[in-house]
Amino acid sequence: MNAPTKEPAETCAECQVGMLRPRSVPYYAHLDALLITVPDFPAWVCDVCSHCEYDEAALDDLRAILGPNASLPEDSSRQRRMPPSDSPSWSIELNPRGRT
């Protein structure tokens, strides 16, 4: 998965002042009893209040990887932002402590 595409900045829905900018942020999700951590997840972060909205294309990819039992946020009504193809990819580790 890649960083969000660079599009014209969108006004933050939370503070109505700042602009949402593409960034990579840590992402956490639950899969049954496991905590899934993605260290560099594509997102849109407000430059004033730090409100964060995860990239929809990246969430779709993560849903496809983790399956229907993962506790992920539902799709938002925001415009979908697609990641560029030239950015570094990300990976997740489902079993970081060697548990089976």
mmCIF file with all atom_site columns, C-alpha atoms in Angstrom:
data_model
loop_
_atom_site.group_PDB
_atom_site.id
_atom_site.type_symbol
_atom_site.label_atom_id
_atom_site.label_alt_id
_atom_site.label_comp_id
_atom_site.label_asym_id
_atom_site.label_entity_id
_atom_site.label_seq_id
_atom_site.pdbx_PDB_ins_code
_atom_site.Cartn_x
_atom_site.Cartn_y
_atom_site.Cartn_z
_atom_site.occupancy
_atom_site.B_iso_or_equiv
_atom_site.pdbx_formal_charge
_atom_site.auth_seq_id
_atom_site.auth_comp_id
_atom_site.auth_asym_id
_atom_site.auth_atom_id
_atom_site.pdbx_PDB_model_num
ATOM 1   C CA . MET A 1 1   ? 0.000   0.000   0.000  1.00 0.00 ? 1   MET A CA 1
ATOM 2   C CA . ASN A 1 2   ? 1.223   3.458   -0.758 1.00 0.00 ? 2   ASN A CA 1
ATOM 3   C CA . ALA A 1 3   ? 0.902   6.983   0.564  1.00 0.00 ? 3   ALA A CA 1
ATOM 4   C CA . PRO A 1 4   ? -2.239  8.871   -0.464 1.00 0.00 ? 4   PRO A CA 1
ATOM 5   C CA . THR A 1 5   ? -2.232  10.727  -3.750 1.00 0.00 ? 5   THR A CA 1
ATOM 6   C CA . LYS A 1 6   ? -1.387  14.401  -3.796 1.00 0.00 ? 6   LYS A CA 1
ATOM 7   C CA . GLU A 1 7   ? -4.669  16.155  -4.606 1.00 0.00 ? 7   GLU A CA 1
ATOM 8   C CA . PRO A 1 8   ? -5.873  19.659  -3.822 1.00 0.00 ? 8   PRO A CA 1
ATOM 9   C CA . ALA A 1 9   ? -6.148  19.937  -0.046 1.00 0.00 ? 9   ALA A CA 1
ATOM 10  C CA . GLU A 1 10  ? -9.599  19.494  1.459  1.00 0.00 ? 10  GLU A CA 1
ATOM 11  C CA . THR A 1 11  ? -10.935 21.526  4.396  1.00 0.00 ? 11  THR A CA 1
ATOM 12  C CA . CYS A 1 12  ? -10.999 19.578  7.661  1.00 0.00 ? 12  CYS A CA 1
ATOM 13  C CA . ALA A 1 13  ? -14.528 18.458  8.606  1.00 0.00 ? 13  ALA A CA 1
ATOM 14  C CA . GLU A 1 14  ? -13.577 18.485  12.303 1.00 0.00 ? 14  GLU A CA 1
ATOM 15  C CA . CYS A 1 15  ? -12.235 22.026  12.848 1.00 0.00 ? 15  CYS A CA 1
ATOM 16  C CA . GLN A 1 16  ? -13.417 23.677  9.574  1.00 0.00 ? 16  GLN A CA 1
ATOM 17  C CA . VAL A 1 17  ? -10.145 25.671  9.544  1.00 0.00 ? 17  VAL A CA 1
ATOM 18  C CA . GLY A 1 18  ? -7.259  23.378  8.667  1.00 0.00 ? 18  GLY A CA 1
ATOM 19  C CA . MET A 1 19  ? -6.502  21.488  5.493  1.00 0.00 ? 19  MET A CA 1
ATOM 20  C CA . LEU A 1 20  ? -6.184  17.710  5.186  1.00 0.00 ? 20  LEU A CA 1
ATOM 21  C CA . ARG A 1 21  ? -2.715  16.749  3.977  1.00 0.00 ? 21  ARG A CA 1
ATOM 22  C CA . PRO A 1 22  ? -1.397  13.284  2.998  1.00 0.00 ? 22  PRO A CA 1
ATOM 23  C CA . ARG A 1 23  ? 0.744   11.598  5.672  1.00 0.00 ? 23  ARG A CA 1
ATOM 24  C CA . SER A 1 24  ? 1.706   8.149   6.873  1.00 0.00 ? 24  SER A CA 1
ATOM 25  C CA . VAL A 1 25  ? 0.437   7.359   10.368 1.00 0.00 ? 25  VAL A CA 1
ATOM 26  C CA . PRO A 1 26  ? 0.304   4.267   12.607 1.00 0.00 ? 26  PRO A CA 1
ATOM 27  C CA . TYR A 1 27  ? -2.878  2.216   12.143 1.00 0.00 ? 27  TYR A CA 1
ATOM 28  C CA . TYR A 1 28  ? -4.327  -0.261  14.633 1.00 0.00 ? 28  TYR A CA 1
ATOM 29  C CA . ALA A 1 29  ? -7.098  -2.821  14.103 1.00 0.00 ? 29  ALA A CA 1
ATOM 30  C CA . HIS A 1 30  ? -8.421  -5.859  15.948 1.00 0.00 ? 30  HIS A CA 1
ATOM 31  C CA . LEU A 1 31  ? -8.602  -9.294  14.361 1.00 0.00 ? 31  LEU A CA 1
ATOM 32  C CA . ASP A 1 32  ? -10.308 -11.557 16.883 1.00 0.00 ? 32  ASP A CA 1
ATOM 33  C CA . ALA A 1 33  ? -7.937  -11.425 19.899 1.00 0.00 ? 33  ALA A CA 1
ATOM 34  C CA . LEU A 1 34  ? -4.971  -10.035 17.925 1.00 0.00 ? 34  LEU A CA 1
ATOM 35  C CA . LEU A 1 35  ? -4.003  -6.391  17.651 1.00 0.00 ? 35  LEU A CA 1
ATOM 36  C CA . ILE A 1 36  ? -2.871  -5.600  14.101 1.00 0.00 ? 36  ILE A CA 1
ATOM 37  C CA . THR A 1 37  ? -0.403  -2.725  13.734 1.00 0.00 ? 37  THR A CA 1
ATOM 38  C CA . VAL A 1 38  ? 0.520   -1.032  10.464 1.00 0.00 ? 38  VAL A CA 1
ATOM 39  C CA . PRO A 1 39  ? 3.287   1.512   11.171 1.00 0.00 ? 39  PRO A CA 1
ATOM 40  C CA . ASP A 1 40  ? 3.090   3.625   7.970  1.00 0.00 ? 40  ASP A CA 1
ATOM 41  C CA . PHE A 1 41  ? -0.563  3.649   6.881  1.00 0.00 ? 41  PHE A CA 1
ATOM 42  C CA . PRO A 1 42  ? -1.712  6.219   4.275  1.00 0.00 ? 42  PRO A CA 1
ATOM 43  C CA . ALA A 1 43  ? -3.960  8.890   5.790  1.00 0.00 ? 43  ALA A CA 1
ATOM 44  C CA . TRP A 1 44  ? -5.129  12.496  5.544  1.00 0.00 ? 44  TRP A CA 1
ATOM 45  C CA . VAL A 1 45  ? -4.223  14.614  8.596  1.00 0.00 ? 45  VAL A CA 1
ATOM 46  C CA . CYS A 1 46  ? -5.410  18.149  9.395  1.00 0.00 ? 46  CYS A CA 1
ATOM 47  C CA . ASP A 1 47  ? -2.564  20.647  9.640  1.00 0.00 ? 47  ASP A CA 1
ATOM 48  C CA . VAL A 1 48  ? -4.370  22.547  12.443 1.00 0.00 ? 48  VAL A CA 1
ATOM 49  C CA . CYS A 1 49  ? -6.241  20.090  14.717 1.00 0.00 ? 49  CYS A CA 1
ATOM 50  C CA . SER A 1 50  ? -4.481  16.824  13.655 1.00 0.00 ? 50  SER A CA 1
ATOM 51  C CA . HIS A 1 51  ? -7.803  15.124  12.817 1.00 0.00 ? 51  HIS A CA 1
ATOM 52  C CA . CYS A 1 52  ? -6.991  11.933  10.886 1.00 0.00 ? 52  CYS A CA 1
ATOM 53  C CA . GLU A 1 53  ? -8.942  10.224  8.095  1.00 0.00 ? 53  GLU A CA 1
ATOM 54  C CA . TYR A 1 54  ? -7.526  6.949   6.762  1.00 0.00 ? 54  TYR A CA 1
ATOM 55  C CA . ASP A 1 55  ? -7.137  6.550   3.019  1.00 0.00 ? 55  ASP A CA 1
ATOM 56  C CA . GLU A 1 56  ? -10.142 4.598   1.660  1.00 0.00 ? 56  GLU A CA 1
ATOM 57  C CA . ALA A 1 57  ? -8.151  2.689   -0.970 1.00 0.00 ? 57  ALA A CA 1
ATOM 58  C CA . ALA A 1 58  ? -5.677  1.575   1.708  1.00 0.00 ? 58  ALA A CA 1
ATOM 59  C CA . LEU A 1 59  ? -8.562  0.497   3.975  1.00 0.00 ? 59  LEU A CA 1
ATOM 60  C CA . ASP A 1 60  ? -10.049 -1.544  1.110  1.00 0.00 ? 60  ASP A CA 1
ATOM 61  C CA . ASP A 1 61  ? -6.697  -3.280  0.612  1.00 0.00 ? 61  ASP A CA 1
ATOM 62  C CA . LEU A 1 62  ? -6.414  -3.997  4.329  1.00 0.00 ? 62  LEU A CA 1
ATOM 63  C CA . ARG A 1 63  ? -9.972  -5.409  4.428  1.00 0.00 ? 63  ARG A CA 1
ATOM 64  C CA . ALA A 1 64  ? -9.056  -7.733  1.556  1.00 0.00 ? 64  ALA A CA 1
ATOM 65  C CA . ILE A 1 65  ? -5.975  -8.951  3.438  1.00 0.00 ? 65  ILE A CA 1
ATOM 66  C CA . LEU A 1 66  ? -7.536  -9.374  6.899  1.00 0.00 ? 66  LEU A CA 1
ATOM 67  C CA . GLY A 1 67  ? -10.961 -10.655 5.889  1.00 0.00 ? 67  GLY A CA 1
ATOM 68  C CA . PRO A 1 68  ? -14.447 -9.992  7.285  1.00 0.00 ? 68  PRO A CA 1
ATOM 69  C CA . ASN A 1 69  ? -13.579 -10.631 10.970 1.00 0.00 ? 69  ASN A CA 1
ATOM 70  C CA . ALA A 1 70  ? -11.321 -7.579  11.200 1.00 0.00 ? 70  ALA A CA 1
ATOM 71  C CA . SER A 1 71  ? -12.679 -4.598  13.115 1.00 0.00 ? 71  SER A CA 1
ATOM 72  C CA . LEU A 1 72  ? -12.036 -1.755  10.653 1.00 0.00 ? 72  LEU A CA 1
ATOM 73  C CA . PRO A 1 73  ? -13.870 1.559   10.224 1.00 0.00 ? 73  PRO A CA 1
ATOM 74  C CA . GLU A 1 74  ? -16.705 1.644   7.698  1.00 0.00 ? 74  GLU A CA 1
ATOM 75  C CA . ASP A 1 75  ? -16.341 3.499   4.413  1.00 0.00 ? 75  ASP A CA 1
ATOM 76  C CA . SER A 1 76  ? -16.736 7.241   4.787  1.00 0.00 ? 76  SER A CA 1
ATOM 77  C CA . SER A 1 77  ? -18.658 9.530   2.472  1.00 0.00 ? 77  SER A CA 1
ATOM 78  C CA . ARG A 1 78  ? -15.440 11.390  1.575  1.00 0.00 ? 78  ARG A CA 1
ATOM 79  C CA . GLN A 1 79  ? -14.053 11.293  -1.918 1.00 0.00 ? 79  GLN A CA 1
ATOM 80  C CA . ARG A 1 80  ? -11.889 8.230   -2.439 1.00 0.00 ? 80  ARG A CA 1
ATOM 81  C CA . ARG A 1 81  ? -8.207  9.040   -2.736 1.00 0.00 ? 81  ARG A CA 1
ATOM 82  C CA . MET A 1 82  ? -6.068  6.555   -4.618 1.00 0.00 ? 82  MET A CA 1
ATOM 83  C CA . PRO A 1 83  ? -2.407  5.965   -3.712 1.00 0.00 ? 83  PRO A CA 1
ATOM 84  C CA . PRO A 1 84  ? 0.311   6.755   -6.268 1.00 0.00 ? 84  PRO A CA 1
ATOM 85  C CA . SER A 1 85  ? 2.211   3.872   -7.813 1.00 0.00 ? 85  SER A CA 1
ATOM 86  C CA . ASP A 1 86  ? 5.710   5.295   -7.164 1.00 0.00 ? 86  ASP A CA 1
ATOM 87  C CA . SER A 1 87  ? 5.559   5.428   -3.337 1.00 0.00 ? 87  SER A CA 1
ATOM 88  C CA . PRO A 1 88  ? 7.089   2.780   -1.046 1.00 0.00 ? 88  PRO A CA 1
ATOM 89  C CA . SER A 1 89  ? 4.842   -0.113  -0.114 1.00 0.00 ? 89  SER A CA 1
ATOM 90  C CA . TRP A 1 90  ? 3.810   -1.094  3.423  1.00 0.00 ? 90  TRP A CA 1
ATOM 91  C CA . SER A 1 91  ? 3.441   -4.439  5.116  1.00 0.00 ? 91  SER A CA 1
ATOM 92  C CA . ILE A 1 92  ? 1.716   -5.860  8.170  1.00 0.00 ? 92  ILE A CA 1
ATOM 93  C CA . GLU A 1 93  ? 2.815   -8.489  10.619 1.00 0.00 ? 93  GLU A CA 1
ATOM 94  C CA . LEU A 1 94  ? -0.099  -10.617 11.828 1.00 0.00 ? 94  LEU A CA 1
ATOM 95  C CA . ASN A 1 95  ? 1.809   -12.532 14.479 1.00 0.00 ? 95  ASN A CA 1
ATOM 96  C CA . PRO A 1 96  ? 4.569   -10.248 15.839 1.00 0.00 ? 96  PRO A CA 1
ATOM 97  C CA . ARG A 1 97  ? 5.407   -12.293 18.946 1.00 0.00 ? 97  ARG A CA 1
ATOM 98  C CA . GLY A 1 98  ? 5.559   -15.700 17.336 1.00 0.00 ? 98  GLY A CA 1
ATOM 99  C CA . ARG A 1 99  ? 2.246   -16.875 18.817 1.00 0.00 ? 99  ARG A CA 1
ATOM 100 C CA . THR A 1 100 ? 0.256   -19.500 17.009 1.00 0.00 ? 100 THR A CA 1
#
